[in-house]
mmCIF file of C-alpha atoms in Angstrom:
data_model
loop_
_atom_site.group_PDB
_atom_site.id
_atom_site.type_symbol
_atom_site.label_atom_id
_atom_site.label_comp_id
_atom_site.label_asym_id
_atom_site.label_seq_id
_atom_site.Cartn_x
_atom_site.Cartn_y
_atom_site.Cartn_z
ATOM 1 C CA MET A 20 0.022 0.012 -0.003
ATOM 2 C CA THR A 21 2.909 2.373 0.858
ATOM 3 C CA ILE A 22 4.601 1.720 -2.434
ATOM 4 C CA LYS A 23 1.369 2.326 -4.389
ATOM 5 C CA SER A 24 0.607 5.574 -2.510
ATOM 6 C CA ASN A 25 4.130 6.831 -3.113
ATOM 7 C CA ALA A 26 3.760 6.040 -6.800
ATOM 8 C CA MET A 27 0.411 7.891 -6.863
ATOM 9 C CA ARG A 28 2.050 10.935 -5.177
ATOM 10 C CA THR A 29 4.936 10.834 -7.606
ATOM 11 C CA ILE A 30 2.546 10.644 -10.623
ATOM 12 C CA TRP A 31 0.462 13.527 -9.229
ATOM 13 C CA TYR A 32 3.576 15.566 -8.595
ATOM 14 C CA LEU A 33 4.764 15.120 -12.166
ATOM 15 C CA SER A 34 1.282 15.777 -13.500
ATOM 16 C CA LYS A 35 1.400 19.198 -11.828
ATOM 17 C CA LYS A 36 4.726 19.935 -13.456
ATOM 18 C CA VAL A 37 3.393 18.821 -16.855
ATOM 19 C CA SER A 38 0.255 20.793 -16.582
ATOM 20 C CA ALA A 39 2.201 23.966 -15.679
ATOM 21 C CA ALA A 40 4.367 23.430 -18.815
ATOM 22 C CA CYS A 41 1.336 23.154 -20.899
ATOM 23 C CA TYR A 42 -0.239 26.211 -19.303
ATOM 24 C CA MET A 43 2.878 28.188 -20.165
ATOM 25 C CA TYR A 44 2.894 26.825 -23.633
ATOM 26 C CA VAL A 45 -0.811 27.865 -24.180
ATOM 27 C CA LEU A 46 -0.274 31.429 -23.004
ATOM 28 C CA ALA A 47 2.916 31.827 -25.198
ATOM 29 C CA ALA A 48 1.123 30.444 -28.234
ATOM 30 C CA PHE A 49 -1.722 32.778 -27.654
ATOM 31 C CA PHE A 50 0.621 35.711 -27.477
ATOM 32 C CA LEU A 51 2.282 34.570 -30.706
ATOM 33 C CA LEU A 52 -1.163 34.310 -32.139
ATOM 34 C CA MET A 53 -1.928 37.902 -31.370
ATOM 35 C CA GLN A 54 1.476 38.913 -32.770
ATOM 36 C CA THR A 55 0.647 37.333 -36.167
ATOM 37 C CA GLY A 56 -2.819 38.991 -36.313
ATOM 38 C CA PHE A 57 -4.531 35.743 -35.463
ATOM 39 C CA ASN A 58 -2.853 34.017 -38.340
ATOM 40 C CA LEU A 59 -3.157 30.357 -37.499
ATOM 41 C CA TYR A 60 -0.663 29.185 -40.204
ATOM 42 C CA GLN A 61 2.043 31.617 -39.173
ATOM 43 C CA THR A 62 1.447 30.736 -35.404
ATOM 44 C CA ILE A 63 1.754 26.943 -35.953
ATOM 45 C CA GLU A 64 4.733 27.273 -38.123
ATOM 46 C CA GLY A 65 6.427 29.589 -35.653
ATOM 47 C CA ILE A 66 5.923 27.139 -32.935
ATOM 48 C CA ARG A 67 7.337 24.314 -35.132
ATOM 49 C CA GLU A 68 10.444 26.315 -35.749
ATOM 50 C CA PHE A 69 10.978 26.658 -31.905
ATOM 51 C CA PRO A 70 12.564 23.765 -29.777
ATOM 52 C CA ILE A 71 9.315 23.576 -27.723
ATOM 53 C CA ILE A 72 9.904 20.051 -26.450
ATOM 54 C CA LEU A 73 13.394 21.066 -25.242
ATOM 55 C CA VAL A 74 11.759 24.108 -23.510
ATOM 56 C CA LEU A 75 9.095 22.041 -21.914
ATOM 57 C CA PHE A 76 11.605 19.476 -20.499
ATOM 58 C CA TYR A 77 13.964 22.273 -19.300
ATOM 59 C CA ALA A 78 11.102 23.885 -17.474
ATOM 60 C CA ILE A 79 9.852 20.669 -15.697
ATOM 61 C CA PHE A 80 13.470 19.726 -14.863
ATOM 62 C CA SER A 81 14.161 23.176 -13.422
ATOM 63 C CA SER A 82 11.035 23.121 -11.464
ATOM 64 C CA ILE A 83 11.932 19.743 -9.817
ATOM 65 C CA LEU A 84 15.470 21.154 -9.094
ATOM 66 C CA ILE A 85 14.021 24.164 -7.425
ATOM 67 C CA ASP A 86 11.716 22.109 -5.274
ATOM 68 C CA PHE A 87 14.804 20.102 -4.158
ATOM 69 C CA ILE A 88 16.713 23.308 -3.338
ATOM 70 C CA VAL A 89 13.768 24.929 -1.605
ATOM 71 C CA ARG A 90 11.904 22.342 0.543
ATOM 72 C CA LYS A 91 9.291 24.673 1.996
ATOM 73 C CA ARG A 92 6.372 25.042 -0.256
ATOM 74 C CA THR A 93 5.524 28.499 1.151
ATOM 75 C CA ARG A 94 8.723 30.198 0.308
ATOM 76 C CA TYR A 95 7.110 31.782 -2.788
ATOM 77 C CA GLY A 96 9.608 34.794 -3.031
ATOM 78 C CA LEU A 97 12.852 32.630 -3.176
ATOM 79 C CA LYS A 98 11.144 30.196 -5.545
ATOM 80 C CA LEU A 99 10.046 33.063 -7.847
ATOM 81 C CA LEU A 100 13.731 34.350 -7.886
ATOM 82 C CA LEU A 101 15.062 30.946 -8.828
ATOM 83 C CA TYR A 102 12.429 30.434 -11.557
ATOM 84 C CA GLY A 103 13.490 33.817 -13.050
ATOM 85 C CA ILE A 104 17.201 32.770 -12.967
ATOM 86 C CA ALA A 105 16.345 29.534 -14.633
ATOM 87 C CA GLY A 106 14.363 31.214 -17.279
ATOM 88 C CA PHE A 107 17.065 33.626 -18.072
ATOM 89 C CA ALA A 108 19.814 30.975 -18.003
ATOM 90 C CA PHE A 109 18.243 29.041 -20.703
ATOM 91 C CA PHE A 110 19.543 31.345 -23.281
ATOM 92 C CA LEU A 111 23.073 31.870 -21.994
ATOM 93 C CA PRO A 112 24.511 28.963 -24.150
ATOM 94 C CA TYR A 113 23.688 31.044 -27.095
ATOM 95 C CA GLY A 114 26.093 33.849 -25.978
ATOM 96 C CA PHE A 115 25.875 36.951 -23.915
ATOM 97 C CA ASN A 116 24.675 39.942 -26.050
ATOM 98 C CA ILE A 117 21.689 42.184 -26.583
ATOM 99 C CA PHE A 118 19.614 39.457 -28.234
ATOM 100 C CA THR A 119 20.181 36.959 -25.593
ATOM 101 C CA ILE A 120 19.450 39.533 -22.847
ATOM 102 C CA ILE A 121 16.084 40.331 -24.471
ATOM 103 C CA ALA A 122 15.469 36.531 -24.890
ATOM 104 C CA GLY A 123 16.453 36.011 -21.277
ATOM 105 C CA ILE A 124 14.050 38.563 -20.134
ATOM 106 C CA ILE A 125 11.264 36.753 -22.113
ATOM 107 C CA GLY A 126 12.437 33.543 -20.517
ATOM 108 C CA CYS A 127 11.987 35.023 -17.058
ATOM 109 C CA PHE A 128 8.499 36.104 -17.932
ATOM 110 C CA LEU A 129 7.714 32.563 -19.162
ATOM 111 C CA ALA A 130 9.195 31.073 -16.044
ATOM 112 C CA PHE A 131 6.913 33.197 -13.896
ATOM 113 C CA ILE A 132 3.963 31.977 -15.910
ATOM 114 C CA TYR A 133 5.151 28.421 -15.444
ATOM 115 C CA TYR A 134 5.464 28.997 -11.630
ATOM 116 C CA SER A 135 1.889 30.408 -11.514
ATOM 117 C CA GLY A 136 0.734 27.291 -13.258
ATOM 118 C CA VAL A 137 2.421 25.127 -10.620
ATOM 119 C CA ILE A 138 0.680 27.019 -7.883
ATOM 120 C CA ILE A 139 -2.665 26.798 -9.627
ATOM 121 C CA ALA A 140 -2.274 22.998 -10.264
ATOM 122 C CA THR A 141 -1.398 22.486 -6.581
ATOM 123 C CA TYR A 142 -4.892 23.662 -5.627
ATOM 124 C CA SER A 143 -6.956 22.751 -8.588
ATOM 125 C CA ARG A 144 -7.324 19.224 -9.906
ATOM 126 C CA PRO A 145 -9.474 20.119 -12.867
ATOM 127 C CA PHE A 146 -6.612 22.532 -14.029
ATOM 128 C CA THR A 147 -4.159 19.717 -13.728
ATOM 129 C CA TYR A 148 -6.356 17.289 -15.735
ATOM 130 C CA LEU A 149 -7.085 19.743 -18.397
ATOM 131 C CA PHE A 150 -3.471 20.842 -19.034
ATOM 132 C CA ALA A 151 -1.675 17.587 -18.275
ATOM 133 C CA ILE A 152 -4.063 15.172 -20.223
ATOM 134 C CA LEU A 153 -6.631 16.742 -22.493
ATOM 135 C CA LEU A 154 -4.563 19.625 -23.838
ATOM 136 C CA PRO A 155 -1.577 17.687 -25.101
ATOM 137 C CA ILE A 156 -3.938 15.461 -27.079
ATOM 138 C CA VAL A 157 -5.667 18.505 -28.637
ATOM 139 C CA LEU A 158 -2.295 20.125 -29.439
ATOM 140 C CA THR A 159 -0.967 16.905 -30.965
ATOM 141 C CA ILE A 160 -3.981 16.786 -33.221
ATOM 142 C CA THR A 161 -3.560 20.518 -34.118
ATOM 143 C CA PHE A 162 -0.098 20.095 -35.305
ATOM 144 C CA THR A 163 -1.223 17.631 -37.974
ATOM 145 C CA VAL A 164 -3.519 20.219 -39.533
ATOM 146 C CA ASP A 165 -2.352 22.371 -42.303
ATOM 147 C CA PHE A 166 -4.022 25.836 -41.734
ATOM 148 C CA THR A 167 -3.075 26.985 -45.357
ATOM 149 C CA GLN A 168 -5.968 29.055 -46.877
ATOM 150 C CA LYS A 169 -6.568 29.382 -50.663
ATOM 151 C CA LYS A 170 -9.215 31.142 -52.525
ATOM 152 C CA SER A 171 -9.884 31.347 -56.222
ATOM 153 C CA TRP A 172 -6.895 29.111 -56.776
ATOM 154 C CA SER A 173 -5.999 27.768 -60.277
ATOM 155 C CA GLU A 174 -2.916 25.652 -60.803
ATOM 156 C CA THR A 175 -1.086 24.020 -63.609
ATOM 157 C CA TYR A 176 1.631 21.326 -63.252
ATOM 158 C CA ALA A 177 4.150 20.562 -66.061
ATOM 159 C CA ASP A 178 7.200 18.304 -66.044
ATOM 160 C CA ASP A 179 9.521 21.277 -65.375
ATOM 161 C CA SER A 180 7.265 23.985 -63.967
ATOM 162 C CA TYR A 181 4.389 24.877 -61.670
ATOM 163 C CA THR A 182 2.044 27.922 -62.074
ATOM 164 C CA ALA A 183 -0.638 29.118 -59.899
ATOM 165 C CA SER A 184 -2.995 32.135 -59.689
ATOM 166 C CA PHE A 185 -5.042 32.899 -56.619
ATOM 167 C CA GLY A 186 -7.273 35.549 -55.101
ATOM 168 C CA TYR A 187 -6.013 34.801 -51.630
ATOM 169 C CA PHE A 188 -3.158 32.719 -50.375
ATOM 170 C CA ASN A 189 -2.077 32.435 -46.741
ATOM 171 C CA GLY A 190 0.071 29.418 -46.052
ATOM 172 C CA LYS A 191 2.259 27.164 -48.110
ATOM 173 C CA GLN A 192 2.319 25.418 -51.492
ATOM 174 C CA GLU A 193 4.644 22.401 -51.708
ATOM 175 C CA ILE A 194 6.113 21.484 -55.184
ATOM 176 C CA PRO A 195 7.913 18.050 -55.100
ATOM 177 C CA VAL A 196 10.749 17.243 -57.434
ATOM 178 C CA HIS A 197 12.473 13.933 -57.302
ATOM 179 C CA LEU A 198 16.342 14.016 -57.540
ATOM 180 C CA ASP A 199 18.975 11.339 -57.575
ATOM 181 C CA LYS A 200 22.026 11.644 -55.466
ATOM 182 C CA GLY A 201 24.492 14.224 -57.244
ATOM 183 C CA GLN A 202 21.867 15.775 -59.423
ATOM 184 C CA VAL A 203 22.002 19.552 -59.701
ATOM 185 C CA LEU A 204 18.648 21.404 -59.972
ATOM 186 C CA TYR A 205 18.341 24.985 -61.265
ATOM 187 C CA ILE A 206 15.264 26.652 -59.792
ATOM 188 C CA THR A 207 13.593 29.967 -60.798
ATOM 189 C CA ILE A 208 10.759 31.514 -58.846
ATOM 190 C CA HIS A 209 8.594 34.411 -60.011
ATOM 191 C CA ILE A 210 5.787 35.885 -57.732
ATOM 192 C CA ASN A 211 3.257 38.414 -59.188
ATOM 193 C CA ASN A 212 2.165 40.338 -56.049
ATOM 194 C CA LYS A 213 -1.080 42.229 -56.724
ATOM 195 C CA ASN A 214 -2.039 43.399 -53.086
ATOM 196 C CA GLY A 215 1.320 43.950 -51.260
ATOM 197 C CA GLY A 216 0.980 40.643 -49.259
ATOM 198 C CA GLY A 217 3.962 38.742 -47.957
ATOM 199 C CA TYR A 218 5.623 35.860 -49.600
ATOM 200 C CA GLY A 219 8.734 33.743 -49.470
ATOM 201 C CA TRP A 220 10.204 30.345 -50.244
ATOM 202 C CA HIS A 221 12.564 27.633 -48.987
ATOM 203 C CA PHE A 222 13.658 24.254 -49.855
ATOM 204 C CA LEU A 223 13.377 20.905 -48.026
ATOM 205 C CA ASP A 224 15.305 17.675 -48.504
ATOM 206 C CA ASP A 225 13.820 14.166 -48.318
ATOM 207 C CA ASN A 226 14.221 14.259 -44.451
ATOM 208 C CA LYS A 227 12.080 17.341 -44.281
ATOM 209 C CA SER A 228 15.177 19.377 -43.217
ATOM 210 C CA TYR A 229 16.277 22.643 -44.889
ATOM 211 C CA ALA A 230 18.117 21.998 -48.076
ATOM 212 C CA GLN A 231 21.133 24.148 -48.756
ATOM 213 C CA VAL A 232 21.140 26.080 -52.039
ATOM 214 C CA ASP A 233 23.483 28.415 -53.989
ATOM 215 C CA ILE A 234 22.003 31.726 -54.742
ATOM 216 C CA ILE A 235 22.372 32.953 -58.437
ATOM 217 C CA ASN A 236 20.249 36.026 -57.850
ATOM 218 C CA ASP A 237 17.037 37.172 -56.044
ATOM 219 C CA ASN A 238 14.942 34.394 -57.727
ATOM 220 C CA GLN A 239 17.252 31.880 -59.110
ATOM 221 C CA TYR A 240 18.869 28.996 -57.062
ATOM 222 C CA ILE A 241 20.997 25.945 -57.426
ATOM 223 C CA LEU A 242 20.202 22.897 -55.368
ATOM 224 C CA THR A 243 22.527 19.924 -55.383
ATOM 225 C CA ALA A 244 21.011 16.537 -54.138
ATOM 226 C CA HIS A 245 23.194 15.012 -51.496
ATOM 227 C CA GLN A 246 20.960 11.922 -51.414
ATOM 228 C CA THR A 247 18.329 10.299 -53.616
ATOM 229 C CA GLY A 248 14.722 11.288 -52.692
ATOM 230 C CA THR A 249 11.909 13.822 -53.098
ATOM 231 C CA TYR A 250 12.965 17.287 -52.456
ATOM 232 C CA LYS A 251 10.208 20.121 -52.090
ATOM 233 C CA ILE A 252 10.181 23.639 -53.189
ATOM 234 C CA ILE A 253 8.024 25.578 -50.570
ATOM 235 C CA VAL A 254 6.404 28.749 -51.638
ATOM 236 C CA THR A 255 4.733 30.671 -48.828
ATOM 237 C CA GLY A 256 2.088 33.443 -48.886
ATOM 238 C CA ASP A 257 0.954 35.858 -46.143
ATOM 239 C CA ARG A 258 -2.531 37.086 -47.239
ATOM 240 C CA LEU A 259 -1.255 37.326 -50.764
ATOM 241 C CA LYS A 260 -3.196 37.875 -53.997
ATOM 242 C CA GLY A 261 -1.600 37.260 -57.412
ATOM 243 C CA SER A 262 0.125 34.381 -59.031
ATOM 244 C CA MET A 263 3.361 32.310 -58.920
ATOM 245 C CA HIS A 264 5.438 30.601 -61.571
ATOM 246 C CA VAL A 265 8.206 28.125 -60.536
ATOM 247 C CA SER A 266 10.356 26.426 -63.161
ATOM 248 C CA TRP A 267 13.266 24.095 -62.778
ATOM 249 C CA GLY A 268 15.851 22.178 -64.797
ATOM 250 C CA PHE A 269 18.800 19.847 -64.408
ATOM 251 C CA HIS A 270 22.500 20.614 -65.055
ATOM 252 C CA SER A 271 22.256 19.261 -68.562
ATOM 253 C CA ASP A 272 19.403 21.490 -69.504
ATOM 254 C CA HIS A 273 19.584 24.341 -66.993
ATOM 255 C CA ASP A 274 18.185 26.984 -69.213
ATOM 256 C CA VAL A 275 15.460 28.025 -66.778
#
């Protein structure tokens, strides 16, 4: 019975830490959502670019360490100070400059949010159940959804090009190209921007990692395949109206 009760206390203790981490994550994601003008695509992509799993594990580990250092639950002031230090210290491995100082201040703020989540979870079981169990499931499902929005979309595929016109484009358009190892691909991208919306592009390899390219000019690139697989040209739009034309050719016929 003692072993079982100790196991339950440990599970409940860790559940509070996880719920606080998810609480911090949700508030940070909501802030990012507001910063993007409630653009779901940009928000989700921004979160994907950030090492969120590392941050959550760091927050939970730091919280457990602080509990070990400060045994008395009621010493809120000392714990708050230690949480702030932990939040700032997360960015120190990236160097000490104005950017890491600003990031460290943001880290302190997020650490305070995390600590407030720990306090709430200590006195509220529904809060813990919501953020430790239900929310991770919802977030996992959310990350599988592509929030790209397209209106009045018309596209044409050819062997060596892709063309699309649209009344509204917010998100991404993937253009796959199969390459054998060692093949050299010449890529040209033209965007017709009719409303001043934002746009950009990048390239992914078969492992969904960013592929390195050589830049010829503002809209022409050279991509060398370091392994055989399907590479992707990713064109992104931010509330864009207009059209795009992407063409490509190999080293032997690189007149693109």
